[in-house]
């Protein structure tokens, strides 16, 4: 029987188990980190996926590989009893095995323990979260608390926008009661809201001319682009959580040539779903001020925001109560960064994010996880999966 309020989840026993398992968890994490896995190198990512798949099988998982051509394979592993008619829907644990780090990064950023941390590429984002999930499942199996099916989905291309795993994630989420995302914590907090993201490319064509001889015949694409940059930047509305940031611009050919072409790339973040179509309409309606120029735009919102829904808040409240039993206070936070949790939340499935490691330096040279938080957070994850 699943635990009821009369049969509380034995959080202290889970914590003791997580502490005992920490050396094995760190060993698994080190092996995952040392299997370097940049999103754009299928063979490398597949190597890391194979390691995780072998570990899942060793824990009794029912493993399925979603084969991919252009990206690493996507790993689906199921644990616990096979669902029967009337049994509760599974919980989906979501993570990724790819990193932003190119092959060879380990030479300059070796996986090592120092100053109470484990350092290395992909430790925080998010191989530690993967190791925690495996350990939590192992703990539940040992204590006999794995009463319902847990689906662990580890994709291979989250860092490049999850182009092939998104439909798999969405299909599994729709069949699940809740989604727990193994991305790093925000400071010490779980994440209950994330902004949605969009990208646009703006191209301006002008008319080239000699800057000295034929100035009047030219139409500067750079000047036109500058006006467009001002326009789109003015759509930022911090109170609404809407930001528009032009991150890249290029244009022109020579100093003495009126530029015939220029382009920009834009990063957009939205906090409410309704801002997606609104901002898409605005980009589509951009017009040149100088009619001799043309403006074309391509892009759109690619991840909807993860809004702080009632279902998500319920998951967070439960996590907070279990954390108290473990002796720490768990806060919630929102972030401008997106994850695969954005997809599952947008489908209306209660989604709690930031359930992986505590640390610093995702995508940065000082990427590391803080060891003292590893066991308590793993016990908390296990407790939530037991309930
Ligand atoms: Zn990540």
mmCIF file of C-alpha atoms and ligand atoms in Angstrom:
data_model
loop_
_atom_site.group_PDB
_atom_site.id
_atom_site.type_symbol
_atom_site.label_atom_id
_atom_site.label_comp_id
_atom_site.label_asym_id
_atom_site.label_seq_id
_atom_site.Cartn_x
_atom_site.Cartn_y
_atom_site.Cartn_z
ATOM 1 C CA UNK A 1 0.000 0.000 0.000
ATOM 2 C CA UNK A 2 1.237 3.536 -0.674
ATOM 3 C CA UNK A 3 1.957 5.525 2.488
ATOM 4 C CA UNK A 4 -1.002 7.472 3.839
ATOM 5 C CA UNK A 5 -0.979 10.325 6.379
ATOM 6 C CA UNK A 6 -1.160 7.554 9.025
ATOM 7 C CA UNK A 7 1.822 5.810 7.441
ATOM 8 C CA UNK A 8 4.182 8.720 6.886
ATOM 9 C CA UNK A 9 7.130 8.426 4.556
ATOM 10 C CA UNK A 10 10.175 7.528 6.711
ATOM 11 C CA UNK A 11 12.222 10.581 5.794
ATOM 12 C CA UNK A 12 14.930 9.979 8.392
ATOM 13 C CA UNK A 13 15.506 6.448 7.098
ATOM 14 C CA UNK A 14 15.716 7.801 3.550
ATOM 15 C CA UNK A 15 18.266 10.386 4.681
ATOM 16 C CA UNK A 16 20.381 7.751 6.426
ATOM 17 C CA UNK A 17 20.201 5.610 3.299
ATOM 18 C CA UNK A 18 21.163 8.552 1.070
ATOM 19 C CA UNK A 19 24.183 9.278 3.258
ATOM 20 C CA UNK A 20 25.278 5.644 3.077
ATOM 21 C CA UNK A 21 24.805 5.706 -0.702
ATOM 22 C CA UNK A 22 26.765 8.916 -1.230
ATOM 23 C CA UNK A 23 30.108 7.293 -2.196
ATOM 24 C CA UNK A 24 28.356 5.115 -4.803
ATOM 25 C CA UNK A 25 26.352 8.115 -6.021
ATOM 26 C CA UNK A 26 29.559 10.144 -6.455
ATOM 27 C CA UNK A 27 31.186 7.264 -8.281
ATOM 28 C CA UNK A 28 28.271 7.078 -10.716
ATOM 29 C CA UNK A 29 28.342 10.866 -11.120
ATOM 30 C CA UNK A 30 32.053 10.837 -11.866
ATOM 31 C CA UNK A 31 31.569 8.185 -14.546
ATOM 32 C CA UNK A 32 28.757 10.215 -16.121
ATOM 33 C CA UNK A 33 30.865 13.400 -16.076
ATOM 34 C CA UNK A 34 33.882 11.642 -17.540
ATOM 35 C CA UNK A 35 31.714 10.436 -20.422
ATOM 36 C CA UNK A 36 31.805 13.866 -22.067
ATOM 37 C CA UNK A 37 28.592 14.537 -23.971
ATOM 38 C CA UNK A 38 28.317 17.755 -25.994
ATOM 39 C CA UNK A 39 24.835 18.006 -27.567
ATOM 40 C CA UNK A 40 26.243 18.153 -31.117
ATOM 41 C CA UNK A 41 28.320 14.953 -30.903
ATOM 42 C CA UNK A 42 25.981 11.972 -31.260
ATOM 43 C CA UNK A 43 28.640 9.314 -30.632
ATOM 44 C CA UNK A 44 29.799 11.019 -27.447
ATOM 45 C CA UNK A 45 26.272 11.555 -26.091
ATOM 46 C CA UNK A 46 25.371 7.953 -26.941
ATOM 47 C CA UNK A 47 28.344 6.817 -24.855
ATOM 48 C CA UNK A 48 26.973 8.646 -21.830
ATOM 49 C CA UNK A 49 23.432 7.383 -22.553
ATOM 50 C CA UNK A 50 24.756 3.794 -22.707
ATOM 51 C CA UNK A 51 26.291 4.221 -19.267
ATOM 52 C CA UNK A 52 23.006 5.476 -17.825
ATOM 53 C CA UNK A 53 21.051 2.719 -19.590
ATOM 54 C CA UNK A 54 23.327 0.048 -18.104
ATOM 55 C CA UNK A 55 22.847 1.551 -14.647
ATOM 56 C CA UNK A 56 19.065 1.641 -15.099
ATOM 57 C CA UNK A 57 19.073 -2.046 -16.093
ATOM 58 C CA UNK A 58 21.214 -2.940 -13.079
ATOM 59 C CA UNK A 59 18.567 -1.308 -10.872
ATOM 60 C CA UNK A 60 15.873 -3.444 -12.478
ATOM 61 C CA UNK A 61 14.641 -0.755 -14.860
ATOM 62 C CA UNK A 62 12.723 -1.558 -18.047
ATOM 63 C CA UNK A 63 14.829 0.312 -20.582
ATOM 64 C CA UNK A 64 13.812 1.640 -23.981
ATOM 65 C CA UNK A 65 16.071 3.668 -26.265
ATOM 66 C CA UNK A 66 14.417 6.141 -28.603
ATOM 67 C CA UNK A 67 16.943 6.016 -31.449
ATOM 68 C CA UNK A 68 17.907 9.282 -33.115
ATOM 69 C CA UNK A 69 19.861 10.096 -36.259
ATOM 70 C CA UNK A 70 21.043 13.623 -35.706
ATOM 71 C CA UNK A 71 21.252 13.610 -31.904
ATOM 72 C CA UNK A 72 22.082 11.204 -29.142
ATOM 73 C CA UNK A 73 19.498 8.520 -28.343
ATOM 74 C CA UNK A 74 16.837 9.324 -25.742
ATOM 75 C CA UNK A 75 16.636 6.982 -22.745
ATOM 76 C CA UNK A 76 13.350 5.936 -21.182
ATOM 77 C CA UNK A 77 13.558 3.704 -18.112
ATOM 78 C CA UNK A 78 10.615 2.458 -16.067
ATOM 79 C CA UNK A 79 10.877 1.329 -12.453
ATOM 80 C CA UNK A 80 8.493 -0.164 -9.942
ATOM 81 C CA UNK A 81 5.360 -2.192 -10.611
ATOM 82 C CA UNK A 82 3.912 -2.271 -14.125
ATOM 83 C CA UNK A 83 0.680 -0.259 -14.028
ATOM 84 C CA UNK A 84 -2.590 -2.223 -13.891
ATOM 85 C CA UNK A 85 -6.100 -0.960 -14.464
ATOM 86 C CA UNK A 86 -6.941 1.367 -11.604
ATOM 87 C CA UNK A 87 -3.360 1.867 -10.404
ATOM 88 C CA UNK A 88 -2.173 5.460 -10.036
ATOM 89 C CA UNK A 89 -0.574 7.184 -13.001
ATOM 90 C CA UNK A 90 3.223 7.141 -13.007
ATOM 91 C CA UNK A 91 5.448 10.026 -12.031
ATOM 92 C CA UNK A 92 7.785 11.311 -14.729
ATOM 93 C CA UNK A 93 11.377 12.174 -13.787
ATOM 94 C CA UNK A 94 12.904 14.400 -16.429
ATOM 95 C CA UNK A 95 16.572 15.042 -17.131
ATOM 96 C CA UNK A 96 19.166 15.409 -19.853
ATOM 97 C CA UNK A 97 22.586 13.872 -20.398
ATOM 98 C CA UNK A 98 23.992 16.373 -22.906
ATOM 99 C CA UNK A 99 26.125 19.321 -21.848
ATOM 100 C CA UNK A 100 27.300 22.596 -23.381
ATOM 101 C CA UNK A 101 30.943 21.504 -23.023
ATOM 102 C CA UNK A 102 33.004 20.372 -26.066
ATOM 103 C CA UNK A 103 35.034 17.157 -26.018
ATOM 104 C CA UNK A 104 38.347 17.644 -24.230
ATOM 105 C CA UNK A 105 37.007 20.111 -21.646
ATOM 106 C CA UNK A 106 37.969 17.619 -18.919
ATOM 107 C CA UNK A 107 41.638 18.383 -19.574
ATOM 108 C CA UNK A 108 41.212 21.927 -18.299
ATOM 109 C CA UNK A 109 38.265 21.200 -15.968
ATOM 110 C CA UNK A 110 38.933 17.749 -14.502
ATOM 111 C CA UNK A 111 36.263 16.020 -12.441
ATOM 112 C CA UNK A 112 37.575 16.371 -8.898
ATOM 113 C CA UNK A 113 36.512 16.865 -5.286
ATOM 114 C CA UNK A 114 37.843 19.940 -3.473
ATOM 115 C CA UNK A 115 36.514 22.517 -1.010
ATOM 116 C CA UNK A 116 33.430 20.448 -0.248
ATOM 117 C CA UNK A 117 32.413 20.355 -3.892
ATOM 118 C CA UNK A 118 32.549 18.099 -6.899
ATOM 119 C CA UNK A 119 33.780 20.075 -9.903
ATOM 120 C CA UNK A 120 33.619 19.382 -13.618
ATOM 121 C CA UNK A 121 31.745 19.947 -16.871
ATOM 122 C CA UNK A 122 28.088 18.962 -16.625
ATOM 123 C CA UNK A 123 28.201 18.223 -12.894
ATOM 124 C CA UNK A 124 25.545 20.758 -11.910
ATOM 125 C CA UNK A 125 23.767 20.908 -15.272
ATOM 126 C CA UNK A 126 22.783 18.197 -14.754
ATOM 127 C CA UNK A 127 24.500 14.869 -14.352
ATOM 128 C CA UNK A 128 24.309 15.209 -10.554
ATOM 129 C CA UNK A 129 20.514 15.361 -10.857
ATOM 130 C CA UNK A 130 20.617 12.125 -12.880
ATOM 131 C CA UNK A 131 22.784 10.394 -10.253
ATOM 132 C CA UNK A 132 20.402 11.627 -7.529
ATOM 133 C CA UNK A 133 17.403 10.196 -9.386
ATOM 134 C CA UNK A 134 19.023 6.773 -9.739
ATOM 135 C CA UNK A 135 19.973 6.814 -6.058
ATOM 136 C CA UNK A 136 16.466 7.852 -4.975
ATOM 137 C CA UNK A 137 14.967 4.965 -6.974
ATOM 138 C CA UNK A 138 17.488 2.554 -5.450
ATOM 139 C CA UNK A 139 16.638 3.763 -1.925
ATOM 140 C CA UNK A 140 12.916 3.303 -2.500
ATOM 141 C CA UNK A 141 13.503 -0.194 -3.845
ATOM 142 C CA UNK A 142 15.608 -1.126 -0.803
ATOM 143 C CA UNK A 143 13.099 0.228 1.726
ATOM 144 C CA UNK A 144 10.165 -1.310 -0.150
ATOM 145 C CA UNK A 145 8.451 1.980 -0.975
ATOM 146 C CA UNK A 146 8.362 1.729 -4.763
ATOM 147 C CA UNK A 147 4.589 1.303 -4.998
ATOM 148 C CA UNK A 148 3.927 2.917 -8.330
ATOM 149 C CA UNK A 149 5.642 3.190 -11.641
ATOM 150 C CA UNK A 150 8.348 5.817 -12.052
ATOM 151 C CA UNK A 151 9.346 6.805 -15.570
ATOM 152 C CA UNK A 152 12.821 8.294 -15.948
ATOM 153 C CA UNK A 153 13.343 10.104 -19.245
ATOM 154 C CA UNK A 154 16.860 11.315 -20.034
ATOM 155 C CA UNK A 155 17.233 13.204 -23.280
ATOM 156 C CA UNK A 156 20.279 14.057 -25.344
ATOM 157 C CA UNK A 157 19.687 17.562 -26.728
ATOM 158 C CA UNK A 158 18.134 19.786 -24.037
ATOM 159 C CA UNK A 159 20.934 22.312 -24.338
ATOM 160 C CA UNK A 160 19.996 22.928 -27.976
ATOM 161 C CA UNK A 161 16.243 23.235 -27.352
ATOM 162 C CA UNK A 162 15.109 19.566 -27.191
ATOM 163 C CA UNK A 163 14.166 19.399 -30.901
ATOM 164 C CA UNK A 164 13.681 15.609 -31.040
ATOM 165 C CA UNK A 165 12.841 14.725 -27.430
ATOM 166 C CA UNK A 166 10.071 17.275 -27.002
ATOM 167 C CA UNK A 167 7.296 15.056 -28.460
ATOM 168 C CA UNK A 168 8.493 12.095 -26.345
ATOM 169 C CA UNK A 169 8.544 14.264 -23.216
ATOM 170 C CA UNK A 170 5.075 15.600 -23.950
ATOM 171 C CA UNK A 171 3.587 12.173 -24.651
ATOM 172 C CA UNK A 172 4.978 10.702 -21.409
ATOM 173 C CA UNK A 173 3.977 13.780 -19.391
ATOM 174 C CA UNK A 174 0.372 13.516 -20.579
ATOM 175 C CA UNK A 175 0.242 9.977 -19.159
ATOM 176 C CA UNK A 176 1.745 11.062 -15.804
ATOM 177 C CA UNK A 177 0.400 12.388 -12.554
ATOM 178 C CA UNK A 178 3.278 14.808 -11.999
ATOM 179 C CA UNK A 179 6.625 15.740 -13.504
ATOM 180 C CA UNK A 180 9.786 16.196 -11.437
ATOM 181 C CA UNK A 181 12.619 17.948 -13.270
ATOM 182 C CA UNK A 182 16.187 17.126 -12.234
ATOM 183 C CA UNK A 183 17.688 20.470 -13.248
ATOM 184 C CA UNK A 184 19.830 22.294 -10.636
ATOM 185 C CA UNK A 185 18.204 24.122 -7.752
ATOM 186 C CA UNK A 186 17.933 27.915 -7.831
ATOM 187 C CA UNK A 187 20.247 28.681 -4.929
ATOM 188 C CA UNK A 188 18.682 26.351 -2.369
ATOM 189 C CA UNK A 189 15.171 26.589 -3.803
ATOM 190 C CA UNK A 190 13.002 24.418 -6.020
ATOM 191 C CA UNK A 191 11.677 26.156 -9.121
ATOM 192 C CA UNK A 192 7.936 26.653 -9.437
ATOM 193 C CA UNK A 193 7.986 29.051 -12.401
ATOM 194 C CA UNK A 194 10.162 29.558 -15.445
ATOM 195 C CA UNK A 195 9.983 32.049 -18.234
ATOM 196 C CA UNK A 196 9.215 30.959 -21.757
ATOM 197 C CA UNK A 197 11.756 31.646 -24.468
ATOM 198 C CA UNK A 198 11.709 32.794 -28.062
ATOM 199 C CA UNK A 199 14.309 33.568 -30.709
ATOM 200 C CA UNK A 200 14.082 35.706 -33.792
ATOM 201 C CA UNK A 201 16.397 36.589 -36.642
ATOM 202 C CA UNK A 202 15.843 39.936 -38.361
ATOM 203 C CA UNK A 203 17.323 40.598 -41.797
ATOM 204 C CA UNK A 204 17.418 44.010 -43.414
ATOM 205 C CA UNK A 205 18.219 44.599 -47.060
ATOM 206 C CA UNK A 206 19.156 48.103 -48.173
ATOM 207 C CA UNK A 207 20.711 49.641 -51.269
ATOM 208 C CA UNK A 208 24.493 49.714 -51.646
ATOM 209 C CA UNK A 209 26.210 52.850 -52.936
ATOM 210 C CA UNK A 210 29.547 54.683 -52.758
ATOM 211 C CA UNK A 211 29.491 56.529 -49.439
ATOM 212 C CA UNK A 212 31.206 59.572 -51.018
ATOM 213 C CA UNK A 213 30.123 59.667 -54.665
ATOM 214 C CA UNK A 214 26.518 58.368 -54.501
ATOM 215 C CA UNK A 215 25.437 58.869 -50.924
ATOM 216 C CA UNK A 216 21.843 59.810 -51.814
ATOM 217 C CA UNK A 217 21.391 56.661 -53.907
ATOM 218 C CA UNK A 218 22.197 54.397 -50.969
ATOM 219 C CA UNK A 219 19.778 53.090 -48.327
ATOM 220 C CA UNK A 220 21.641 51.924 -45.244
ATOM 221 C CA UNK A 221 20.589 48.521 -43.966
ATOM 222 C CA UNK A 222 22.534 49.205 -40.767
ATOM 223 C CA UNK A 223 20.655 52.415 -40.040
ATOM 224 C CA UNK A 224 17.365 50.660 -40.706
ATOM 225 C CA UNK A 225 18.389 47.761 -38.472
ATOM 226 C CA UNK A 226 19.314 50.237 -35.727
ATOM 227 C CA UNK A 227 15.751 51.595 -35.816
ATOM 228 C CA UNK A 228 14.345 48.056 -35.677
ATOM 229 C CA UNK A 229 16.630 47.242 -32.717
ATOM 230 C CA UNK A 230 15.261 50.287 -30.887
ATOM 231 C CA UNK A 231 11.690 49.261 -31.671
ATOM 232 C CA UNK A 232 11.931 45.644 -30.521
ATOM 233 C CA UNK A 233 13.969 46.576 -27.439
ATOM 234 C CA UNK A 234 11.212 48.975 -26.395
ATOM 235 C CA UNK A 235 8.806 46.005 -26.092
ATOM 236 C CA UNK A 236 10.578 44.964 -22.872
ATOM 237 C CA UNK A 237 8.162 45.218 -19.957
ATOM 238 C CA UNK A 238 9.933 44.230 -16.748
ATOM 239 C CA UNK A 239 6.737 44.351 -14.680
ATOM 240 C CA UNK A 240 5.204 41.695 -16.937
ATOM 241 C CA UNK A 241 8.404 39.658 -16.938
ATOM 242 C CA UNK A 242 8.792 40.300 -20.669
ATOM 243 C CA UNK A 243 12.301 40.954 -21.984
ATOM 244 C CA UNK A 244 13.557 41.486 -25.527
ATOM 245 C CA UNK A 245 17.341 41.425 -25.891
ATOM 246 C CA UNK A 246 19.187 41.844 -29.177
ATOM 247 C CA UNK A 247 22.187 39.632 -28.631
ATOM 248 C CA UNK A 248 23.894 39.671 -32.020
ATOM 249 C CA UNK A 249 24.190 42.197 -34.868
ATOM 250 C CA UNK A 250 26.223 42.137 -38.055
ATOM 251 C CA UNK A 251 26.152 44.218 -41.193
ATOM 252 C CA UNK A 252 27.960 46.088 -43.920
ATOM 253 C CA UNK A 253 31.022 45.285 -45.995
ATOM 254 C CA UNK A 254 33.412 48.286 -46.139
ATOM 255 C CA UNK A 255 33.593 51.664 -44.395
ATOM 256 C CA UNK A 256 33.089 53.549 -47.674
ATOM 257 C CA UNK A 257 30.097 51.483 -48.824
ATOM 258 C CA UNK A 258 26.524 52.278 -47.775
ATOM 259 C CA UNK A 259 25.592 48.859 -46.356
ATOM 260 C CA UNK A 260 23.148 46.744 -48.341
ATOM 261 C CA UNK A 261 22.628 44.143 -45.659
ATOM 262 C CA UNK A 262 22.497 43.765 -41.888
ATOM 263 C CA UNK A 263 20.988 41.274 -39.484
ATOM 264 C CA UNK A 264 20.309 40.782 -35.802
ATOM 265 C CA UNK A 265 19.370 37.879 -33.518
ATOM 266 C CA UNK A 266 16.999 38.440 -30.649
ATOM 267 C CA UNK A 267 16.335 36.599 -27.370
ATOM 268 C CA UNK A 268 12.803 36.962 -25.951
ATOM 269 C CA UNK A 269 11.583 35.811 -22.502
ATOM 270 C CA UNK A 270 7.945 35.761 -21.437
ATOM 271 C CA UNK A 271 6.409 35.093 -18.031
ATOM 272 C CA UNK A 272 2.776 34.679 -19.166
ATOM 273 C CA UNK A 273 1.580 32.420 -21.926
ATOM 274 C CA UNK A 274 -0.598 35.159 -23.448
ATOM 275 C CA UNK A 275 2.474 37.242 -24.258
ATOM 276 C CA UNK A 276 3.633 34.576 -26.746
ATOM 277 C CA UNK A 277 1.129 35.253 -29.547
ATOM 278 C CA UNK A 278 1.189 38.983 -28.723
ATOM 279 C CA UNK A 279 4.950 39.254 -29.273
ATOM 280 C CA UNK A 280 4.802 36.982 -32.338
ATOM 281 C CA UNK A 281 2.283 39.357 -33.942
ATOM 282 C CA UNK A 282 4.537 42.334 -33.180
ATOM 283 C CA UNK A 283 7.561 40.763 -34.845
ATOM 284 C CA UNK A 284 5.486 39.783 -37.875
ATOM 285 C CA UNK A 285 4.279 43.373 -38.258
ATOM 286 C CA UNK A 286 7.732 45.016 -38.326
ATOM 287 C CA UNK A 287 8.040 47.438 -41.269
ATOM 288 C CA UNK A 288 10.994 49.449 -42.560
ATOM 289 C CA UNK A 289 10.978 53.212 -41.963
ATOM 290 C CA UNK A 290 12.982 53.803 -45.141
ATOM 291 C CA UNK A 291 10.790 52.190 -47.814
ATOM 292 C CA UNK A 292 13.845 51.393 -49.967
ATOM 293 C CA UNK A 293 14.837 48.859 -47.301
ATOM 294 C CA UNK A 294 13.144 45.536 -46.625
ATOM 295 C CA UNK A 295 12.819 43.824 -43.249
ATOM 296 C CA UNK A 296 12.220 40.093 -42.946
ATOM 297 C CA UNK A 297 11.846 38.185 -39.674
ATOM 298 C CA UNK A 298 12.012 34.498 -38.823
ATOM 299 C CA UNK A 299 11.494 32.869 -35.460
ATOM 300 C CA UNK A 300 8.967 32.463 -32.692
ATOM 301 C CA UNK A 301 8.372 31.323 -29.138
ATOM 302 C CA UNK A 302 9.986 27.886 -28.763
ATOM 303 C CA UNK A 303 9.328 27.146 -25.079
ATOM 304 C CA UNK A 304 6.124 28.299 -23.403
ATOM 305 C CA UNK A 305 6.487 29.663 -19.872
ATOM 306 C CA UNK A 306 6.175 27.319 -16.894
ATOM 307 C CA UNK A 307 3.538 29.192 -14.932
ATOM 308 C CA UNK A 308 3.075 28.784 -11.182
ATOM 309 C CA UNK A 309 -0.055 26.646 -11.404
ATOM 310 C CA UNK A 310 -2.081 25.276 -8.503
ATOM 311 C CA UNK A 311 -0.857 21.730 -9.202
ATOM 312 C CA UNK A 312 2.755 22.854 -9.104
ATOM 313 C CA UNK A 313 2.214 24.737 -5.842
ATOM 314 C CA UNK A 314 0.686 21.575 -4.314
ATOM 315 C CA UNK A 315 3.786 19.588 -5.249
ATOM 316 C CA UNK A 316 5.992 22.291 -3.788
ATOM 317 C CA UNK A 317 4.028 22.426 -0.500
ATOM 318 C CA UNK A 318 4.425 18.698 -0.097
ATOM 319 C CA UNK A 319 8.156 18.974 -0.774
ATOM 320 C CA UNK A 320 8.438 21.777 1.774
ATOM 321 C CA UNK A 321 6.690 19.684 4.441
ATOM 322 C CA UNK A 322 8.984 16.700 3.804
ATOM 323 C CA UNK A 323 12.042 18.989 3.902
ATOM 324 C CA UNK A 324 11.033 20.100 7.403
ATOM 325 C CA UNK A 325 11.211 16.457 8.482
ATOM 326 C CA UNK A 326 14.734 16.352 7.067
ATOM 327 C CA UNK A 327 15.625 19.459 9.053
ATOM 328 C CA UNK A 328 15.844 22.112 6.373
ATOM 329 C CA UNK A 329 13.708 24.873 4.926
ATOM 330 C CA UNK A 330 12.842 24.558 1.256
ATOM 331 C CA UNK A 331 11.969 27.753 -0.620
ATOM 332 C CA UNK A 332 10.533 28.196 -4.084
ATOM 333 C CA UNK A 333 11.873 30.434 -6.833
ATOM 334 C CA UNK A 334 11.196 31.499 -10.384
ATOM 335 C CA UNK A 335 13.810 31.876 -13.085
ATOM 336 C CA UNK A 336 14.265 33.426 -16.519
ATOM 337 C CA UNK A 337 15.874 30.238 -17.851
ATOM 338 C CA UNK A 338 13.779 27.570 -19.536
ATOM 339 C CA UNK A 339 13.911 23.775 -19.224
ATOM 340 C CA UNK A 340 11.934 20.784 -20.473
ATOM 341 C CA UNK A 341 9.633 21.488 -17.513
ATOM 342 C CA UNK A 342 8.255 24.357 -19.597
ATOM 343 C CA UNK A 343 6.804 21.832 -22.085
ATOM 344 C CA UNK A 344 5.164 19.610 -19.465
ATOM 345 C CA UNK A 345 3.775 22.500 -17.427
ATOM 346 C CA UNK A 346 2.239 24.069 -20.534
ATOM 347 C CA UNK A 347 0.258 20.823 -21.001
ATOM 348 C CA UNK A 348 -1.303 21.348 -17.572
ATOM 349 C CA UNK A 349 0.684 18.600 -15.825
ATOM 350 C CA UNK A 350 1.844 19.642 -12.322
ATOM 351 C CA UNK A 351 5.589 20.197 -12.718
ATOM 352 C CA UNK A 352 8.197 20.831 -10.062
ATOM 353 C CA UNK A 353 11.662 21.844 -11.231
ATOM 354 C CA UNK A 354 15.101 22.473 -9.791
ATOM 355 C CA UNK A 355 15.060 19.138 -7.937
ATOM 356 C CA UNK A 356 18.645 18.286 -8.817
ATOM 357 C CA UNK A 357 21.862 19.418 -7.194
ATOM 358 C CA UNK A 358 22.770 22.605 -5.354
ATOM 359 C CA UNK A 359 25.807 24.323 -6.808
ATOM 360 C CA UNK A 360 27.185 27.081 -8.975
ATOM 361 C CA UNK A 361 28.540 27.812 -12.402
ATOM 362 C CA UNK A 362 26.248 26.035 -14.865
ATOM 363 C CA UNK A 363 27.777 26.615 -18.336
ATOM 364 C CA UNK A 364 30.785 28.278 -16.653
ATOM 365 C CA UNK A 365 34.358 27.289 -15.765
ATOM 366 C CA UNK A 366 33.531 27.013 -12.067
ATOM 367 C CA UNK A 367 30.684 24.506 -12.562
ATOM 368 C CA UNK A 368 30.402 22.495 -9.338
ATOM 369 C CA UNK A 369 27.964 20.941 -6.891
ATOM 370 C CA UNK A 370 27.975 21.347 -3.106
ATOM 371 C CA UNK A 371 28.396 17.916 -1.509
ATOM 372 C CA UNK A 372 26.682 18.624 1.815
ATOM 373 C CA UNK A 373 23.317 19.093 0.074
ATOM 374 C CA UNK A 374 23.532 15.933 -1.990
ATOM 375 C CA UNK A 375 22.168 13.382 0.509
ATOM 376 C CA UNK A 376 19.330 15.544 1.948
ATOM 377 C CA UNK A 377 18.128 16.506 -1.549
ATOM 378 C CA UNK A 378 18.275 12.902 -2.710
ATOM 379 C CA UNK A 379 16.257 11.823 0.350
ATOM 380 C CA UNK A 380 13.726 14.562 -0.395
ATOM 381 C CA UNK A 381 13.401 13.407 -4.012
ATOM 382 C CA UNK A 382 12.917 9.825 -2.800
ATOM 383 C CA UNK A 383 10.302 10.956 -0.260
ATOM 384 C CA UNK A 384 8.336 12.760 -2.953
ATOM 385 C CA UNK A 385 8.470 9.727 -5.230
ATOM 386 C CA UNK A 386 7.219 7.523 -2.379
ATOM 387 C CA UNK A 387 4.152 9.665 -1.727
HETATM 388 ZN ZN1 LIG B 1 20.116 21.601 -17.790
#
